[in-house]
PDB file of C-alpha atoms in Angstrom:
ATOM      1  CA  MET L   1     161.464  65.391 173.074  1.00 78.00           C
ATOM      2  CA  ASN L   2     162.767  65.076 169.521  1.00 80.00           C
ATOM      3  CA  ARG L   3     160.318  67.799 168.442  1.00 84.00           C
ATOM      4  CA  VAL L   4     162.012  70.106 170.967  1.00 86.00           C
ATOM      5  CA  ARG L   5     165.325  69.636 169.132  1.00 85.00           C
ATOM      6  CA  ILE L   6     163.716  70.641 165.840  1.00 85.00           C
ATOM      7  CA  GLU L   7     162.122  73.759 167.296  1.00 87.00           C
ATOM      8  CA  VAL L   8     165.323  74.960 168.965  1.00 87.00           C
ATOM      9  CA  GLY L   9     167.107  74.511 165.633  1.00 84.00           C
ATOM     10  CA  LYS L  10     164.888  77.237 164.179  1.00 83.00           C
ATOM     11  CA  ALA L  11     166.647  79.788 166.381  1.00 84.00           C
ATOM     12  CA  VAL L  12     170.077  78.256 167.137  1.00 84.00           C
ATOM     13  CA  VAL L  13     172.514  76.766 164.637  1.00 83.00           C
ATOM     14  CA  GLY L  14     174.934  73.949 165.391  1.00 81.00           C
ATOM     15  CA  GLN L  15     174.214  73.317 169.064  1.00 82.00           C
ATOM     16  CA  ASP L  16     172.618  69.865 168.859  1.00 85.00           C
ATOM     17  CA  GLY L  17     174.851  68.434 171.592  1.00 87.00           C
ATOM     18  CA  THR L  18     173.995  71.214 174.028  1.00 89.00           C
ATOM     19  CA  VAL L  19     170.268  70.873 173.309  1.00 90.00           C
ATOM     20  CA  THR L  20     170.528  67.133 173.969  1.00 92.00           C
ATOM     21  CA  GLY L  21     172.283  67.884 177.250  1.00 93.00           C
ATOM     22  CA  LEU L  22     169.461  70.200 178.293  1.00 93.00           C
ATOM     23  CA  LEU L  23     166.933  67.495 177.443  1.00 93.00           C
ATOM     24  CA  ILE L  24     168.850  64.916 179.473  1.00 95.00           C
ATOM     25  CA  ALA L  25     168.990  67.241 182.481  1.00 95.00           C
ATOM     26  CA  LEU L  26     165.260  67.931 182.193  1.00 94.00           C
ATOM     27  CA  LEU L  27     164.433  64.219 182.003  1.00 94.00           C
ATOM     28  CA  ALA L  28     166.745  63.383 184.919  1.00 95.00           C
ATOM     29  CA  ARG L  29     165.370  66.278 187.017  1.00 94.00           C
ATOM     30  CA  GLY L  30     168.792  67.894 187.098  1.00 94.00           C
ATOM     31  CA  HIS L  31     170.346  71.243 186.202  1.00 95.00           C
ATOM     32  CA  VAL L  32     172.842  72.390 183.571  1.00 95.00           C
ATOM     33  CA  LEU L  33     175.907  74.628 183.654  1.00 94.00           C
ATOM     34  CA  ILE L  34     176.804  75.963 180.202  1.00 92.00           C
ATOM     35  CA  GLU L  35     180.275  77.429 179.793  1.00 89.00           C
ATOM     36  CA  GLY L  36     181.548  79.462 176.871  1.00 84.00           C
ATOM     37  CA  VAL L  37     182.969  82.835 175.918  1.00 82.00           C
ATOM     38  CA  PRO L  38     180.467  85.679 175.406  1.00 80.00           C
ATOM     39  CA  GLY L  39     178.690  85.704 172.074  1.00 80.00           C
ATOM     40  CA  VAL L  40     178.254  81.986 171.360  1.00 81.00           C
ATOM     41  CA  ALA L  41     174.448  82.062 171.867  1.00 81.00           C
ATOM     42  CA  LYS L  42     174.318  80.457 175.330  1.00 84.00           C
ATOM     43  CA  THR L  43     171.455  82.668 176.470  1.00 84.00           C
ATOM     44  CA  LEU L  44     169.608  82.391 173.165  1.00 86.00           C
ATOM     45  CA  LEU L  45     169.907  78.614 173.341  1.00 87.00           C
ATOM     46  CA  VAL L  46     168.225  78.425 176.758  1.00 87.00           C
ATOM     47  CA  ARG L  47     165.507  80.896 175.725  1.00 87.00           C
ATOM     48  CA  ALA L  48     164.742  78.854 172.612  1.00 88.00           C
ATOM     49  CA  PHE L  49     164.731  75.642 174.645  1.00 90.00           C
ATOM     50  CA  SER L  50     162.258  77.129 177.131  1.00 88.00           C
ATOM     51  CA  GLY L  51     160.064  78.403 174.309  1.00 87.00           C
ATOM     52  CA  ALA L  52     159.887  74.967 172.717  1.00 88.00           C
ATOM     53  CA  LEU L  53     158.863  73.485 176.081  1.00 89.00           C
ATOM     54  CA  GLY L  54     156.229  76.129 176.671  1.00 85.00           C
ATOM     55  CA  LEU L  55     157.260  76.492 180.300  1.00 87.00           C
ATOM     56  CA  ASP L  56     157.294  79.636 182.406  1.00 88.00           C
ATOM     57  CA  THR L  57     160.802  81.094 182.240  1.00 88.00           C
ATOM     58  CA  LYS L  58     162.573  83.856 184.130  1.00 90.00           C
ATOM     59  CA  ARG L  59     166.040  85.259 183.541  1.00 90.00           C
ATOM     60  CA  ILE L  60     168.396  86.425 186.268  1.00 91.00           C
ATOM     61  CA  GLN L  61     171.371  88.517 185.185  1.00 90.00           C
ATOM     62  CA  PHE L  62     174.008  87.820 187.820  1.00 89.00           C
ATOM     63  CA  THR L  63     176.114  90.868 188.659  1.00 88.00           C
ATOM     64  CA  PRO L  64     178.554  91.644 191.506  1.00 87.00           C
ATOM     65  CA  ASP L  65     175.926  93.711 193.373  1.00 88.00           C
ATOM     66  CA  LEU L  66     173.115  91.116 193.190  1.00 88.00           C
ATOM     67  CA  MET L  67     171.806  90.059 196.618  1.00 89.00           C
ATOM     68  CA  PRO L  68     170.433  86.614 197.660  1.00 87.00           C
ATOM     69  CA  GLY L  69     166.952  88.083 198.142  1.00 87.00           C
ATOM     70  CA  ASP L  70     166.979  89.235 194.524  1.00 89.00           C
ATOM     71  CA  VAL L  71     167.086  85.556 193.535  1.00 90.00           C
ATOM     72  CA  SER L  72     164.934  83.682 196.064  1.00 89.00           C
ATOM     73  CA  GLY L  73     162.617  86.476 197.182  1.00 88.00           C
ATOM     74  CA  SER L  74     162.293  88.490 200.363  1.00 85.00           C
ATOM     75  CA  LEU L  75     159.870  89.757 202.996  1.00 82.00           C
ATOM     76  CA  ILE L  76     158.293  93.119 202.137  1.00 85.00           C
ATOM     77  CA  TYR L  77     156.405  95.246 204.645  1.00 79.00           C
ATOM     78  CA  ASP L  78     152.830  95.974 203.570  1.00 78.00           C
ATOM     79  CA  ALA L  79     151.887  99.289 205.135  1.00 79.00           C
ATOM     80  CA  ARG L  80     148.178  98.815 204.431  1.00 80.00           C
ATOM     81  CA  ALA L  81     147.954  95.416 206.103  1.00 77.00           C
ATOM     82  CA  GLY L  82     150.523  96.311 208.734  1.00 78.00           C
ATOM     83  CA  GLU L  83     152.451  93.063 208.243  1.00 81.00           C
ATOM     84  CA  PHE L  84     155.232  91.511 206.221  1.00 81.00           C
ATOM     85  CA  GLU L  85     154.453  89.526 203.098  1.00 83.00           C
ATOM     86  CA  PHE L  86     156.736  87.322 201.019  1.00 84.00           C
ATOM     87  CA  ARG L  87     157.436  88.535 197.518  1.00 86.00           C
ATOM     88  CA  GLU L  88     158.573  85.653 195.326  1.00 88.00           C
ATOM     89  CA  GLY L  89     161.873  85.992 193.529  1.00 88.00           C
ATOM     90  CA  PRO L  90     162.551  84.940 189.920  1.00 91.00           C
ATOM     91  CA  VAL L  91     163.487  81.438 191.102  1.00 93.00           C
ATOM     92  CA  PHE L  92     159.753  80.679 191.379  1.00 94.00           C
ATOM     93  CA  THR L  93     159.361  79.490 187.797  1.00 92.00           C
ATOM     94  CA  ASN L  94     159.822  76.354 185.694  1.00 91.00           C
ATOM     95  CA  VAL L  95     163.057  77.289 183.909  1.00 92.00           C
ATOM     96  CA  VAL L  96     165.527  79.657 185.560  1.00 91.00           C
ATOM     97  CA  LEU L  97     168.047  81.194 183.180  1.00 91.00           C
ATOM     98  CA  ALA L  98     170.915  82.123 185.501  1.00 90.00           C
ATOM     99  CA  ASP L  99     172.935  84.281 183.142  1.00 89.00           C
ATOM    100  CA  GLU L 100     176.660  84.647 183.856  1.00 88.00           C
ATOM    101  CA  ILE L 101     176.317  83.000 187.250  1.00 89.00           C
ATOM    102  CA  ASN L 102     180.030  83.294 187.983  1.00 86.00           C
ATOM    103  CA  ARG L 103     179.968  87.101 187.847  1.00 86.00           C
ATOM    104  CA  THR L 104     178.330  87.311 191.275  1.00 85.00           C
ATOM    105  CA  PRO L 105     179.956  86.472 194.661  1.00 83.00           C
ATOM    106  CA  PRO L 106     179.405  83.044 196.269  1.00 82.00           C
ATOM    107  CA  LYS L 107     177.066  84.637 198.839  1.00 83.00           C
ATOM    108  CA  THR L 108     174.498  85.292 196.115  1.00 85.00           C
ATOM    109  CA  GLN L 109     175.190  82.019 194.316  1.00 83.00           C
ATOM    110  CA  SER L 110     174.276  80.205 197.533  1.00 82.00           C
ATOM    111  CA  ALA L 111     170.683  81.451 197.183  1.00 84.00           C
ATOM    112  CA  LEU L 112     170.240  78.745 194.554  1.00 88.00           C
ATOM    113  CA  LEU L 113     171.566  75.838 196.635  1.00 88.00           C
ATOM    114  CA  GLU L 114     168.326  74.882 198.388  1.00 88.00           C
ATOM    115  CA  ALA L 115     166.241  75.603 195.291  1.00 90.00           C
ATOM    116  CA  MET L 116     168.357  73.325 193.093  1.00 91.00           C
ATOM    117  CA  GLU L 117     168.647  70.456 195.573  1.00 90.00           C
ATOM    118  CA  GLU L 118     165.338  70.423 197.472  1.00 91.00           C
ATOM    119  CA  ARG L 119     163.251  72.382 194.927  1.00 92.00           C
ATOM    120  CA  GLN L 120     162.017  74.700 197.631  1.00 91.00           C
ATOM    121  CA  VAL L 121     162.821  78.045 199.235  1.00 90.00           C
ATOM    122  CA  SER L 122     162.877  78.582 203.013  1.00 86.00           C
ATOM    123  CA  THR L 123     162.442  82.129 204.297  1.00 80.00           C
ATOM    124  CA  ASP L 124     161.690  83.257 207.844  1.00 77.00           C
ATOM    125  CA  GLY L 125     160.890  79.702 208.922  1.00 80.00           C
ATOM    126  CA  VAL L 126     158.427  79.078 206.069  1.00 86.00           C
ATOM    127  CA  THR L 127     159.177  76.583 203.280  1.00 89.00           C
ATOM    128  CA  ARG L 128     157.675  77.247 199.856  1.00 89.00           C
ATOM    129  CA  ALA L 129     157.720  74.629 197.100  1.00 92.00           C
ATOM    130  CA  LEU L 130     158.918  75.529 193.618  1.00 92.00           C
ATOM    131  CA  PRO L 131     156.937  74.692 190.459  1.00 91.00           C
ATOM    132  CA  ASP L 132     157.281  71.300 188.795  1.00 89.00           C
ATOM    133  CA  PRO L 133     159.058  70.775 186.452  1.00 91.00           C
ATOM    134  CA  PHE L 134     161.976  72.920 187.602  1.00 93.00           C
ATOM    135  CA  LEU L 135     165.276  73.414 185.789  1.00 93.00           C
ATOM    136  CA  VAL L 136     168.166  75.798 186.362  1.00 94.00           C
ATOM    137  CA  ALA L 137     170.153  76.483 183.211  1.00 92.00           C
ATOM    138  CA  ALA L 138     173.142  78.599 184.215  1.00 91.00           C
ATOM    139  CA  THR L 139     175.639  80.156 181.844  1.00 89.00           C
ATOM    140  CA  GLN L 140     179.135  81.099 182.854  1.00 87.00           C
ATOM    141  CA  ASN L 141     182.161  82.658 181.226  1.00 81.00           C
ATOM    142  CA  PRO L 142     185.554  80.898 181.438  1.00 79.00           C
ATOM    143  CA  ILE L 143     187.240  81.737 184.730  1.00 67.00           C
ATOM    144  CA  GLU L 144     190.161  83.241 182.837  1.00 60.00           C
ATOM    145  CA  GLN L 145     187.904  86.165 181.903  1.00 63.00           C
ATOM    146  CA  GLU L 146     188.021  89.363 183.938  1.00 67.00           C
ATOM    147  CA  GLY L 147     185.397  89.851 186.648  1.00 68.00           C
ATOM    148  CA  THR L 148     184.517  86.203 187.245  1.00 75.00           C
ATOM    149  CA  TYR L 149     184.322  84.207 190.481  1.00 76.00           C
ATOM    150  CA  THR L 150     185.050  80.504 190.754  1.00 79.00           C
ATOM    151  CA  LEU L 151     181.906  78.595 191.679  1.00 83.00           C
ATOM    152  CA  PRO L 152     182.186  76.812 195.061  1.00 83.00           C
ATOM    153  CA  GLU L 153     182.271  72.996 195.002  1.00 85.00           C
ATOM    154  CA  ALA L 154     178.884  72.824 196.745  1.00 84.00           C
ATOM    155  CA  GLN L 155     177.350  74.914 193.961  1.00 86.00           C
ATOM    156  CA  LEU L 156     179.021  72.944 191.164  1.00 89.00           C
ATOM    157  CA  ASP L 157     177.808  69.686 192.678  1.00 89.00           C
ATOM    158  CA  ARG L 158     174.189  70.825 192.227  1.00 90.00           C
ATOM    159  CA  PHE L 159     174.587  70.774 188.446  1.00 94.00           C
ATOM    160  CA  LEU L 160     173.941  67.450 186.765  1.00 95.00           C
ATOM    161  CA  LEU L 161     175.881  68.379 183.624  1.00 95.00           C
ATOM    162  CA  LYS L 162     178.505  70.882 182.582  1.00 94.00           C
ATOM    163  CA  LEU L 163     178.369  71.583 178.857  1.00 93.00           C
ATOM    164  CA  ILE L 164     181.050  73.430 176.899  1.00 90.00           C
ATOM    165  CA  VAL L 165     180.006  75.712 174.034  1.00 87.00           C
ATOM    166  CA  ASP L 166     182.960  76.383 171.743  1.00 85.00           C
ATOM    167  CA  ILE L 167     183.432  78.911 168.962  1.00 85.00           C
ATOM    168  CA  PRO L 168     181.544  77.450 165.982  1.00 84.00           C
ATOM    169  CA  PRO L 169     183.356  76.172 162.895  1.00 88.00           C
ATOM    170  CA  ARG L 170     183.402  78.292 159.744  1.00 90.00           C
ATOM    171  CA  GLU L 171     180.368  76.730 158.051  1.00 89.00           C
ATOM    172  CA  THR L 172     178.220  77.070 161.170  1.00 86.00           C
ATOM    173  CA  GLU L 173     179.255  80.675 161.688  1.00 87.00           C
ATOM    174  CA  LEU L 174     178.455  81.373 158.047  1.00 91.00           C
ATOM    175  CA  ALA L 175     174.966  79.891 158.556  1.00 87.00           C
ATOM    176  CA  VAL L 176     174.474  82.174 161.577  1.00 86.00           C
ATOM    177  CA  LEU L 177     175.435  85.251 159.577  1.00 88.00           C
ATOM    178  CA  ARG L 178     173.183  84.164 156.728  1.00 89.00           C
ATOM    179  CA  ARG L 179     170.207  84.000 159.096  1.00 84.00           C
ATOM    180  CA  HIS L 180     170.934  87.463 160.446  1.00 85.00           C
ATOM    181  CA  ALA L 181     171.317  88.808 156.907  1.00 90.00           C
ATOM    182  CA  GLU L 182     167.826  87.465 156.171  1.00 85.00           C
ATOM    183  CA  GLY L 183     166.384  89.400 159.115  1.00 83.00           C
ATOM    184  CA  PHE L 184     166.575  86.992 162.065  1.00 82.00           C
ATOM    185  CA  ASP L 185     165.937  88.783 165.379  1.00 82.00           C
ATOM    186  CA  PRO L 186     167.208  86.905 168.479  1.00 79.00           C
ATOM    187  CA  GLN L 187     164.734  88.843 170.629  1.00 80.00           C
ATOM    188  CA  ASN L 188     161.727  87.702 168.589  1.00 79.00           C
ATOM    189  CA  LEU L 189     161.726  83.912 168.600  1.00 78.00           C
ATOM    190  CA  ALA L 190     158.096  83.728 167.485  1.00 78.00           C
ATOM    191  CA  ALA L 191     159.042  85.425 164.215  1.00 77.00           C
ATOM    192  CA  ALA L 192     161.581  82.662 163.646  1.00 78.00           C
ATOM    193  CA  GLY L 193     158.720  80.155 163.732  1.00 81.00           C
ATOM    194  CA  LEU L 194     159.584  78.657 167.138  1.00 84.00           C
ATOM    195  CA  ARG L 195     156.507  77.124 168.742  1.00 86.00           C
ATOM    196  CA  GLN L 196     155.633  75.143 171.867  1.00 87.00           C
ATOM    197  CA  THR L 197     155.810  71.396 171.205  1.00 88.00           C
ATOM    198  CA  VAL L 198     155.116  69.813 174.613  1.00 88.00           C
ATOM    199  CA  ASP L 199     153.384  70.725 177.855  1.00 87.00           C
ATOM    200  CA  ALA L 200     154.214  70.235 181.525  1.00 87.00           C
ATOM    201  CA  SER L 201     152.214  67.011 181.854  1.00 90.00           C
ATOM    202  CA  GLU L 202     154.091  65.437 178.933  1.00 90.00           C
ATOM    203  CA  ILE L 203     157.402  66.463 180.470  1.00 92.00           C
ATOM    204  CA  ARG L 204     156.494  64.871 183.805  1.00 93.00           C
ATOM    205  CA  ALA L 205     155.434  61.690 181.988  1.00 93.00           C
ATOM    206  CA  ALA L 206     158.762  61.630 180.145  1.00 93.00           C
ATOM    207  CA  GLN L 207     160.618  62.079 183.445  1.00 95.00           C
ATOM    208  CA  ARG L 208     158.797  59.095 184.928  1.00 95.00           C
ATOM    209  CA  ALA L 209     159.530  57.004 181.841  1.00 96.00           C
ATOM    210  CA  ALA L 210     163.236  57.878 181.937  1.00 95.00           C
ATOM    211  CA  ALA L 211     163.420  57.011 185.653  1.00 95.00           C
ATOM    212  CA  ALA L 212     161.878  53.606 184.886  1.00 95.00           C
ATOM    213  CA  VAL L 213     164.750  52.573 182.593  1.00 96.00           C
ATOM    214  CA  THR L 214     166.332  49.488 184.148  1.00 95.00           C
ATOM    215  CA  VAL L 215     169.986  48.867 184.956  1.00 96.00           C
ATOM    216  CA  ALA L 216     171.828  45.603 185.518  1.00 95.00           C
ATOM    217  CA  ASP L 217     174.054  44.984 188.536  1.00 95.00           C
ATOM    218  CA  ASP L 218     177.189  44.743 186.409  1.00 95.00           C
ATOM    219  CA  VAL L 219     176.508  48.224 184.953  1.00 96.00           C
ATOM    220  CA  LEU L 220     176.005  49.593 188.467  1.00 96.00           C
ATOM    221  CA  ALA L 221     179.328  48.035 189.444  1.00 96.00           C
ATOM    222  CA  TYR L 222     180.902  49.629 186.361  1.00 96.00           C
ATOM    223  CA  ILE L 223     179.783  53.087 187.515  1.00 97.00           C
ATOM    224  CA  VAL L 224     181.242  52.441 190.982  1.00 96.00           C
ATOM    225  CA  ASP L 225     184.540  51.225 189.468  1.00 95.00           C
ATOM    226  CA  LEU L 226     184.760  54.404 187.385  1.00 96.00           C
ATOM    227  CA  ALA L 227     184.119  56.566 190.459  1.00 95.00           C
ATOM    228  CA  GLN L 228     186.804  54.787 192.453  1.00 95.00           C
ATOM    229  CA  ALA L 229     189.237  55.086 189.551  1.00 95.00           C
ATOM    230  CA  THR L 230     188.954  58.895 189.686  1.00 95.00           C
ATOM    231  CA  ARG L 231     189.949  58.809 193.365  1.00 93.00           C
ATOM    232  CA  ARG L 232     193.060  56.744 192.590  1.00 92.00           C
ATOM    233  CA  SER L 233     194.236  58.824 189.637  1.00 92.00           C
ATOM    234  CA  PRO L 234     197.669  60.384 190.315  1.00 91.00           C
ATOM    235  CA  SER L 235     196.553  63.668 188.717  1.00 91.00           C
ATOM    236  CA  VAL L 236     193.448  64.038 190.898  1.00 91.00           C
ATOM    237  CA  GLN L 237     193.358  65.685 194.315  1.00 90.00           C
ATOM    238  CA  PHE L 238     189.672  65.008 194.971  1.00 90.00           C
ATOM    239  CA  GLY L 239     187.781  62.389 192.978  1.00 91.00           C
ATOM    240  CA  VAL L 240     184.044  62.185 192.491  1.00 93.00           C
ATOM    241  CA  SER L 241     181.616  61.559 195.351  1.00 92.00           C
ATOM    242  CA  PRO L 242     178.807  58.980 195.620  1.00 93.00           C
ATOM    243  CA  ARG L 243     176.440  61.811 194.626  1.00 93.00           C
ATOM    244  CA  ALA L 244     178.355  62.038 191.351  1.00 94.00           C
ATOM    245  CA  ALA L 245     177.883  58.313 190.766  1.00 95.00           C
ATOM    246  CA  THR L 246     174.138  58.747 191.316  1.00 96.00           C
ATOM    247  CA  ALA L 247     174.135  61.673 188.892  1.00 96.00           C
ATOM    248  CA  LEU L 248     175.865  59.566 186.241  1.00 97.00           C
ATOM    249  CA  LEU L 249     173.246  56.852 186.695  1.00 97.00           C
ATOM    250  CA  GLY L 250     170.402  59.344 186.233  1.00 96.00           C
ATOM    251  CA  ALA L 251     171.981  60.959 183.176  1.00 97.00           C
ATOM    252  CA  SER L 252     172.644  57.549 181.620  1.00 97.00           C
ATOM    253  CA  LYS L 253     169.008  56.540 182.143  1.00 97.00           C
ATOM    254  CA  ALA L 254     167.786  59.707 180.416  1.00 96.00           C
ATOM    255  CA  TRP L 255     170.205  59.218 177.504  1.00 96.00           C
ATOM    256  CA  ALA L 256     169.133  55.587 177.115  1.00 96.00           C
ATOM    257  CA  TRP L 257     165.439  56.544 177.144  1.00 95.00           C
ATOM    258  CA  LEU L 258     166.005  59.219 174.493  1.00 92.00           C
ATOM    259  CA  GLY L 259     167.575  56.536 172.320  1.00 92.00           C
ATOM    260  CA  GLY L 260     164.692  54.119 172.856  1.00 93.00           C
ATOM    261  CA  TYR L 261     166.595  51.650 175.065  1.00 94.00           C
ATOM    262  CA  PRO L 262     164.730  49.863 177.912  1.00 94.00           C
ATOM    263  CA  ALA L 263     167.970  49.525 179.939  1.00 95.00           C
ATOM    264  CA  ILE L 264     171.241  51.406 180.133  1.00 96.00           C
ATOM    265  CA  THR L 265     174.407  49.903 178.684  1.00 95.00           C
ATOM    266  CA  PRO L 266     178.086  50.670 179.312  1.00 96.00           C
ATOM    267  CA  ASP L 267     177.985  52.804 176.150  1.00 96.00           C
ATOM    268  CA  HIS L 268     175.425  55.119 177.727  1.00 96.00           C
ATOM    269  CA  VAL L 269     177.584  55.438 180.843  1.00 96.00           C
ATOM    270  CA  GLN L 270     180.677  56.206 178.769  1.00 96.00           C
ATOM    271  CA  THR L 271     178.858  58.867 176.744  1.00 95.00           C
ATOM    272  CA  MET L 272     177.595  60.705 179.824  1.00 96.00           C
ATOM    273  CA  LEU L 273     180.715  60.367 181.979  1.00 96.00           C
ATOM    274  CA  VAL L 274     182.601  63.496 180.906  1.00 96.00           C
ATOM    275  CA  PRO L 275     179.721  66.043 180.973  1.00 96.00           C
ATOM    276  CA  THR L 276     178.479  64.633 184.293  1.00 96.00           C
ATOM    277  CA  TRP L 277     181.838  64.518 186.091  1.00 96.00           C
ATOM    278  CA  ARG L 278     184.044  67.188 184.504  1.00 94.00           C
ATOM    279  CA  HIS L 279     182.988  69.806 187.093  1.00 93.00           C
ATOM    280  CA  ARG L 280     183.174  67.461 190.108  1.00 93.00           C
ATOM    281  CA  ILE L 281     186.908  66.703 190.055  1.00 92.00           C
ATOM    282  CA  ARG L 282     189.762  68.802 191.412  1.00 91.00           C
ATOM    283  CA  LEU L 283     193.176  68.242 189.914  1.00 91.00           C
ATOM    284  CA  ARG L 284     196.410  68.405 191.831  1.00 92.00           C
ATOM    285  CA  PRO L 285     198.215  71.749 191.452  1.00 91.00           C
ATOM    286  CA  ASP L 286     201.245  70.105 189.823  1.00 91.00           C
ATOM    287  CA  ALA L 287     198.980  68.404 187.260  1.00 89.00           C
ATOM    288  CA  GLU L 288     197.369  71.731 186.416  1.00 87.00           C
ATOM    289  CA  LEU L 289     200.794  73.307 185.965  1.00 89.00           C
ATOM    290  CA  GLU L 290     201.676  70.531 183.538  1.00 89.00           C
ATOM    291  CA  GLY L 291     198.585  71.344 181.484  1.00 87.00           C
ATOM    292  CA  VAL L 292     196.570  68.247 182.384  1.00 91.00           C
ATOM    293  CA  SER L 293     192.821  68.709 181.785  1.00 91.00           C
ATOM    294  CA  VAL L 294     189.930  67.102 183.648  1.00 93.00           C
ATOM    295  CA  ASP L 295     188.496  65.786 180.389  1.00 93.00           C
ATOM    296  CA  ALA L 296     191.794  64.055 179.623  1.00 93.00           C
ATOM    297  CA  VAL L 297     191.873  62.461 183.080  1.00 94.00           C
ATOM    298  CA  LEU L 298     188.322  61.167 182.636  1.00 95.00           C
ATOM    299  CA  GLY L 299     189.242  59.799 179.222  1.00 94.00           C
ATOM    300  CA  SER L 300     192.130  57.924 180.817  1.00 94.00           C
ATOM    301  CA  VAL L 301     189.797  56.584 183.530  1.00 94.00           C
ATOM    302  CA  LEU L 302     187.477  55.226 180.851  1.00 94.00           C
ATOM    303  CA  GLN L 303     190.339  53.501 179.068  1.00 94.00           C
ATOM    304  CA  GLN L 304     191.735  51.869 182.202  1.00 92.00           C
ATOM    305  CA  THR L 305     188.472  50.609 183.718  1.00 93.00           C
ATOM    306  CA  ARG L 306     187.248  47.188 182.685  1.00 93.00           C
ATOM    307  CA  VAL L 307     183.993  47.272 180.749  1.00 92.00           C
ATOM    308  CA  PRO L 308     181.374  44.617 181.651  1.00 88.00           C
ATOM    309  CA  ILE L 309     180.381  42.400 178.742  1.00 72.00           C
TER     310      ILE L 309
END
C-alpha cells in the first residue's frame, strides 16, 4: 500500500492526504467523493491511483443528458438471436471514475446506489455481481458552481469518505509547472514512470487484514458518544446515523492497519471523523446563514466529547 503512494506521486504532486484517503476507502471496501474546483487534478489523481493498483478502470463523464442505463447497462435487442441481451455498463469494473457526478440529475445518480451498497446490478429481474475489488471514486465541483446538482442524502451516505482538494500552495503549483515544462503528459502516465505495484489478490488480502484490526469496548463507546453528540449539537438539523458510526469504525480500522497498529485507538477515530462524517450532517438553516461549517461543528464535537483513556 505504501508503494502505491510512491507511484501516484510520479504523476500527482502534493496530494498525499487524498491518496491516503483513497487507500483507506479501498481497504475498508468503501467509496470516495472528491470535491474541488476544476483543474486541481482530481481526475488525474484517480487515474494514477488506478494505474498503481493495476485494476480495470472505467471513466464515466456525468452530464445532464446521461441516462441510468448509460451507467449500469441496459437490455439490447439482438436481431440475429431474436432476443434481448444485457450489455454491461461502465460500472462493471474494479475502479469506477465517476467524473463530475453532481452535473447529472439525481435520476441518473441513483443508478449507482445499488452498485455502491450491494456491489451488484439488478436489471429485468436478474442480479449481476460486480467485480471484486470494487471502488467508486467520484469527483464533484463545489455546489456554488453553475450547472451542478446537490447530491441526495441517500447517495452521499454511500460514500465512506468525502475528501476536499484545495488550490495548491505556491511551491506545489511551481512543482506542477516544472513537470509540465519538462514534458509531462497527463494522458500518458506510463511515460511518467507509473507502474503497477500490487494485484487484486494482494488488495483482497489487505482488506481482510484491515478488517481484522481489533477494537476495545471503550473505543466503540467513544464512537457512539461522538455520533450522539452530533445529534445534540444546536447547529445541526440532522446528525449522523448508525451507518455513519459503522463507517467511522471501518475507516479507523483501515487507518490503524496502514500505520501498523493491531487495534484502533481514539487518535485513529479522531483523525477519520471529519472526512467520514462531513457529508452526512445537515446544518440548520440559521447556522448556515451565520457561516457555520460542518467541519467546525465536528471539531467542536471532538472537543466536547470525553476521550477514553
